[in-house]
Coordinates of C-alpha atoms in Angstrom, one line a residue:
F1 CA 26.4 1.7 -4.4
F2 CA 26.9 3.7 -1.1
F3 CA 28.0 7.1 -3.4
F4 CA 25.3 6.3 -5.8
F5 CA 22.2 5.9 -3.6
F6 CA 23.5 8.9 -2.1
F7 CA 24.3 11.1 -4.8
S8 CA 20.7 10.3 -6.3
L9 CA 18.9 10.9 -3.5
M10 CA 20.0 13.8 -2.7
H11 CA 20.1 14.9 -6.0
L12 CA 16.2 14.3 -6.6
H13 CA 15.7 16.1 -3.1
W14 CA 16.8 19.4 -4.7
A15 CA 15.9 19.0 -8.2
L16 CA 12.5 17.3 -8.0
L17 CA 11.0 18.9 -4.6
G18 CA 9.7 22.1 -6.1
A19 CA 8.3 19.8 -9.2
L20 CA 6.7 17.2 -6.3
L21 CA 5.5 20.4 -4.6
Q22 CA 3.9 21.9 -7.7
L23 CA 2.3 18.8 -8.8
A24 CA 0.8 18.2 -5.3
A25 CA -1.0 21.9 -5.2
S26 CA -2.1 21.7 -8.7
A27 CA -4.3 18.8 -8.2
N28 CA -7.7 18.8 -6.1
N29 CA -7.5 17.8 -2.5
L30 CA -9.4 14.8 -2.7
P31 CA -8.8 11.9 -0.1
C32 CA -9.2 8.9 -2.2
F33 CA -9.6 5.4 -0.5
V34 CA -7.8 2.7 -2.9
F35 CA -8.9 -0.9 -2.2
R36 CA -6.1 -3.3 -3.5
S37 CA -7.3 -6.7 -4.8
H38 CA -5.8 -9.3 -7.5
G39 CA -7.0 -12.6 -9.0
Q40 CA -10.1 -14.4 -10.2
S41 CA -11.6 -15.2 -7.1
L42 CA -14.1 -12.6 -6.6
A43 CA -16.4 -13.6 -3.7
L44 CA -14.8 -12.2 -0.7
P45 CA -13.2 -9.4 -1.9
K46 CA -16.6 -8.2 -3.6
K47 CA -18.4 -8.5 0.1
W48 CA -15.7 -6.3 1.5
I49 CA -15.8 -3.7 -0.9
A50 CA -19.5 -3.3 -0.5
H51 CA -19.2 -3.4 3.3
Y52 CA -16.4 -0.6 3.1
A53 CA -18.0 1.5 0.2
S54 CA -21.4 1.6 2.2
Q55 CA -19.3 3.5 4.9
I56 CA -17.4 6.0 2.9
A57 CA -18.1 6.2 -1.1
S58 CA -20.6 8.8 -0.3
T59 CA -17.7 11.2 1.2
Y60 CA -14.3 9.6 -0.1
P61 CA -13.5 8.5 -3.9
F62 CA -13.8 4.9 -3.5
W63 CA -11.1 3.2 -5.7
I64 CA -10.8 -0.5 -6.5
V65 CA -7.4 -1.4 -7.8
H66 CA -7.6 -4.6 -8.9
D67 CA -4.5 -6.6 -10.7
V68 CA -5.5 -9.0 -13.6
S69 CA -2.0 -10.9 -13.9
F70 CA -2.9 -14.1 -12.0
I71 CA -5.8 -14.4 -14.4
D72 CA -4.7 -16.9 -17.1
N73 CA -7.7 -17.6 -19.0
P74 CA -8.9 -14.1 -21.0
T75 CA -12.8 -15.4 -20.8
A76 CA -12.3 -15.4 -17.0
A77 CA -10.6 -12.0 -17.0
A78 CA -13.6 -11.0 -19.0
V79 CA -15.8 -12.0 -16.1
V80 CA -14.0 -10.4 -13.7
R81 CA -14.1 -7.0 -14.9
L82 CA -17.5 -7.2 -15.9
E83 CA -18.2 -8.4 -12.1
M84 CA -16.0 -5.3 -10.5
E85 CA -17.2 -2.8 -12.8
T86 CA -21.1 -4.0 -12.0
L87 CA -20.2 -4.1 -7.9
A88 CA -18.3 -0.6 -8.6
Q89 CA -21.2 1.0 -10.4
E90 CA -23.9 -0.4 -7.5
V91 CA -21.9 0.9 -4.5
G92 CA -20.7 4.2 -5.7
A93 CA -16.8 3.2 -6.9
R94 CA -14.7 3.7 -9.4
V95 CA -12.6 0.8 -10.5
W96 CA -9.0 0.4 -12.6
F97 CA -7.6 -2.7 -13.9
Y98 CA -3.7 -3.3 -14.4
N99 CA -1.7 -6.0 -15.7
A100 CA 1.4 -6.3 -13.6
T101 CA 3.1 -8.0 -16.0
E102 CA 2.7 -5.0 -18.6
Y103 CA 2.5 -2.3 -16.6
L104 CA 5.2 -2.5 -14.2
P105 CA 8.1 -3.6 -17.1
Q106 CA 6.7 -0.3 -19.0
M107 CA 6.7 1.9 -16.3
Y108 CA 10.4 0.7 -14.8
P109 CA 12.0 -0.9 -17.7
Q110 CA 15.4 -0.7 -15.5
A111 CA 13.9 -2.6 -12.7
T112 CA 15.9 -5.9 -11.2
W113 CA 12.7 -7.3 -10.0
L114 CA 12.1 -8.9 -6.6
V115 CA 11.3 -12.2 -6.1
N116 CA 10.4 -13.5 -2.7
P117 CA 12.5 -16.7 -2.2
E118 CA 9.6 -18.5 -0.4
F119 CA 7.7 -18.3 -3.5
G120 CA 10.3 -18.8 -6.6
D121 CA 13.6 -18.7 -7.5
P122 CA 15.1 -15.8 -6.6
T123 CA 17.9 -15.6 -9.7
S124 CA 15.3 -15.0 -12.1
D125 CA 14.6 -11.5 -11.6
N126 CA 13.2 -10.7 -14.8
S127 CA 10.8 -13.6 -15.1
T128 CA 7.0 -13.0 -15.6
E129 CA 6.4 -14.5 -12.5
A130 CA 8.6 -12.2 -10.3
M131 CA 6.7 -9.2 -12.1
K132 CA 3.3 -10.6 -10.6
K133 CA 5.0 -11.2 -7.4
S134 CA 6.4 -7.6 -7.4
S135 CA 3.0 -6.1 -7.0
W136 CA 2.2 -8.0 -4.0
W137 CA 5.7 -7.3 -2.2
L138 CA 5.7 -3.4 -3.3
H139 CA 2.5 -1.6 -3.3
T140 CA 3.7 1.6 -4.6
P141 CA 4.4 0.6 -8.1
A142 CA 0.7 -0.3 -8.4
L143 CA -0.5 2.8 -6.5
I144 CA 1.7 5.0 -8.9
A145 CA 0.5 3.1 -11.7
W146 CA -3.4 4.1 -11.0
L147 CA -1.9 7.5 -10.1
K148 CA -0.6 8.2 -13.8
H149 CA -3.4 6.1 -16.0
A150 CA -6.7 6.7 -13.6
T151 CA -6.4 9.9 -11.8
H152 CA -6.4 13.2 -13.6
G153 CA -8.3 16.5 -14.2
D154 CA -11.3 16.3 -11.7
D155 CA -10.4 12.5 -10.5
A156 CA -6.9 13.4 -9.3
C157 CA -6.1 12.6 -5.8
T158 CA -3.3 14.4 -3.7
R159 CA -3.9 12.3 -0.6
V160 CA -4.3 8.5 -0.7
W161 CA -5.2 5.8 1.4
T162 CA -4.8 2.3 1.0
M163 CA -5.7 -1.1 1.9
E164 CA -4.8 -4.7 1.3
H165 CA -7.8 -7.0 0.1
D166 CA -7.2 -9.1 3.2
A167 CA -7.0 -6.5 6.1
R168 CA -10.2 -6.0 8.2
Y169 CA -11.7 -2.7 10.0
I170 CA -14.0 -3.2 13.1
G171 CA -16.8 -0.4 13.2
N172 CA -17.5 2.1 10.5
L173 CA -14.5 3.1 8.5
S174 CA -15.7 7.0 8.2
H175 CA -14.5 7.1 11.7
F176 CA -11.0 6.3 11.1
L177 CA -10.8 8.2 8.1
G178 CA -12.7 11.0 9.9
Y179 CA -10.1 11.0 12.6
Y180 CA -6.8 11.6 10.2
E181 CA -8.8 14.1 8.2
E182 CA -9.4 15.8 11.2
H183 CA -6.3 15.6 13.1
Q184 CA -2.9 14.6 10.9
A185 CA -3.1 14.3 7.2
L186 CA -5.3 17.2 6.3
Q187 CA -3.7 19.6 3.8
G188 CA -0.7 17.9 3.3
R189 CA 1.0 18.0 6.6
V190 CA 1.6 14.2 6.6
D191 CA 3.2 12.1 3.7
H192 CA 3.3 8.9 5.4
I193 CA 1.4 7.0 7.6
T194 CA 1.8 3.1 8.2
S195 CA 1.9 0.8 11.6
V196 CA 5.1 -0.1 12.8
P197 CA 5.4 -2.9 15.0
P198 CA 6.3 -2.0 18.7
D199 CA 9.1 -4.4 18.8
P200 CA 12.5 -3.9 17.2
F201 CA 13.0 -6.0 14.3
D202 CA 16.6 -7.1 12.7
V203 CA 16.3 -6.5 8.9
A204 CA 19.2 -8.9 8.7
T205 CA 17.5 -11.7 9.9
W206 CA 14.3 -11.5 7.5
V207 CA 13.6 -13.8 4.9
H208 CA 13.9 -11.4 2.1
A209 CA 17.0 -9.9 3.1
P210 CA 19.5 -11.6 0.8
Q211 CA 17.7 -10.4 -2.0
N212 CA 17.9 -6.9 -1.5
R213 CA 21.5 -5.3 -2.3
W214 CA 19.4 -1.9 -1.4
S215 CA 18.8 -3.3 2.3
R216 CA 22.1 -4.1 3.0
D217 CA 23.8 -1.3 1.2
A218 CA 21.2 1.4 2.5
P219 CA 23.2 4.8 3.8
F220 CA 20.6 5.1 6.8
R221 CA 19.0 2.8 9.4
L222 CA 15.9 0.6 8.1
K223 CA 13.0 0.9 10.1
F224 CA 10.1 -2.0 9.2
A225 CA 6.8 -1.2 9.0
Q226 CA 3.4 -3.0 8.1
Q227 CA 1.8 -2.3 5.1
H228 CA -1.7 -3.7 5.5
V229 CA -3.0 -0.1 5.6
E230 CA -1.1 3.1 4.5
Y231 CA -1.5 6.5 3.5
Y232 CA 0.7 8.3 1.0
S233 CA 0.7 12.1 -0.2
R234 CA 1.0 12.5 -4.0
R235 CA 4.3 14.1 -3.7
F236 CA 5.9 11.2 -1.8
L237 CA 4.3 8.7 -4.6
V238 CA 6.0 11.1 -7.0
F239 CA 9.4 10.9 -5.4
L240 CA 9.0 7.1 -4.9
D241 CA 8.5 7.0 -8.5
A242 CA 11.6 9.1 -9.4
L243 CA 13.4 6.6 -7.1
F244 CA 12.0 3.3 -8.8
Q245 CA 13.1 4.5 -12.2
L246 CA 16.6 4.8 -11.1
N247 CA 16.2 0.8 -9.8
I248 CA 16.4 1.6 -5.9
W249 CA 13.9 0.1 -4.3
C250 CA 13.4 -3.3 -2.2
F251 CA 10.4 -4.9 -0.4
G252 CA 8.1 -2.4 0.9
E253 CA 7.8 -3.6 4.2
V254 CA 11.5 -1.6 4.5
F255 CA 11.2 0.7 2.0
E256 CA 8.6 3.7 2.0
Y257 CA 8.8 4.2 5.5
S258 CA 12.7 3.9 5.7
V259 CA 13.0 6.8 3.1
C260 CA 10.4 9.2 4.1
Q261 CA 12.2 9.3 7.3
A262 CA 15.5 10.0 6.0
L263 CA 14.2 12.7 4.1
D264 CA 13.6 16.4 5.6
W265 CA 10.6 17.2 3.9
C266 CA 8.8 14.2 4.1
K267 CA 6.8 13.8 7.2
S268 CA 5.9 10.1 8.2
E269 CA 3.8 8.9 11.2
N270 CA 3.0 5.5 12.9
M271 CA -0.8 5.0 12.8
H272 CA -2.5 5.3 16.1
S273 CA -2.2 2.6 18.6
K274 CA -6.0 2.6 19.2
F275 CA -6.9 1.6 15.6
V276 CA -4.4 -0.9 15.5
M277 CA -5.4 -4.5 17.4
K278 CA -1.9 -5.5 18.2
E279 CA -2.3 -9.1 18.5
C280 CA -4.3 -9.2 15.4
Y281 CA -2.1 -7.4 12.9
D282 CA 0.0 -9.6 11.4
W283 CA 0.8 -11.5 8.3
N284 CA -0.5 -14.9 10.0
S285 CA -3.6 -15.4 7.3
I286 CA -6.5 -13.9 6.7
P287 CA -9.5 -13.1 9.4
S288 CA -12.3 -15.4 9.0
Y289 CA -15.7 -13.9 8.4
D290 CA -16.5 -15.3 11.9
N291 CA -13.6 -14.0 13.5
W292 CA -14.4 -10.3 12.6
Y293 CA -18.2 -10.7 13.0
H294 CA -17.8 -11.8 16.6
W295 CA -15.3 -9.3 17.5
S296 CA -17.3 -6.6 15.9
R297 CA -20.2 -7.2 18.5
D298 CA -18.0 -6.6 21.2
P299 CA -17.8 -2.6 22.5
M300 CA -14.2 -2.6 23.3
R301 CA -12.8 -3.9 20.2
Q302 CA -14.5 -1.3 17.8
N303 CA -12.6 0.8 15.1
K304 CA -9.3 -1.3 14.9
W305 CA -7.7 -2.5 11.9
L306 CA -6.4 -6.4 12.1
H307 CA -4.7 -8.5 10.0
C308 CA -4.8 -12.4 11.1
S309 CA -7.2 -14.7 12.6
H310 CA -4.6 -16.5 14.9
C311 CA -5.2 -14.4 18.1
T312 CA -5.4 -14.8 21.8
W313 CA -7.4 -12.6 24.1

């Protein structure tokens, strides 16, 4: 497996690099912002979509990418689509719906789907439920599907910021995006930005590790990252798409960042610590509105991302 992976990676490196650069250069240099959501309950996502769109949609193309695979009732799915489309029109956003159980198998027919052992049977790799959950554990296939099917021509994006529906930003989001447009991400100087925990993490002890053949056999050191808010260049997404076609992937917390670190042409960066509320950027739970509102009144906690509500100060 080591030699297969190494050969495949090197082959992709040289054979696709020129094509990737050409593709990235051919599209308009639009910094897109993607809010990823899923399911039938829309009260909370709609509230936050409206909040963030009011801050940045006039400057950055704002996309809602919504997975409807968890909605079994066709009538409920139609209602969700109508509500999201209405909201997008009201706030100046665009919306793209996808069904993970349809898009992912079509895009990657050779894929061995990932199942979190906490939420299902790890042996049922190709079950419908596994495909649904794969869009949680690995974010980039959904982004690649969106990039292929929803953005083209004048709508094409060469740079993408994406956030999980349960991440929260304190302050005006335009400040965060403006910082990176001015200092780092502009004109493709960076391919991937994520948040790397300051404390070392032993991937071998991770609950997902037994599921990940690739994480055990990868020919370089894996590094752990928090995917709540991330940045991707178009060329890096296209490269990841090529890896997925070869069934080379594992859970996103250790995949994209590790791959970019291993490629000489891919530049990755850790999100600036001033934008991360360290004690509150974790997987514990969704921050409540009361948490966010209380912290948003504190001038010392402005312009920071958070992703949990169990915090001590």
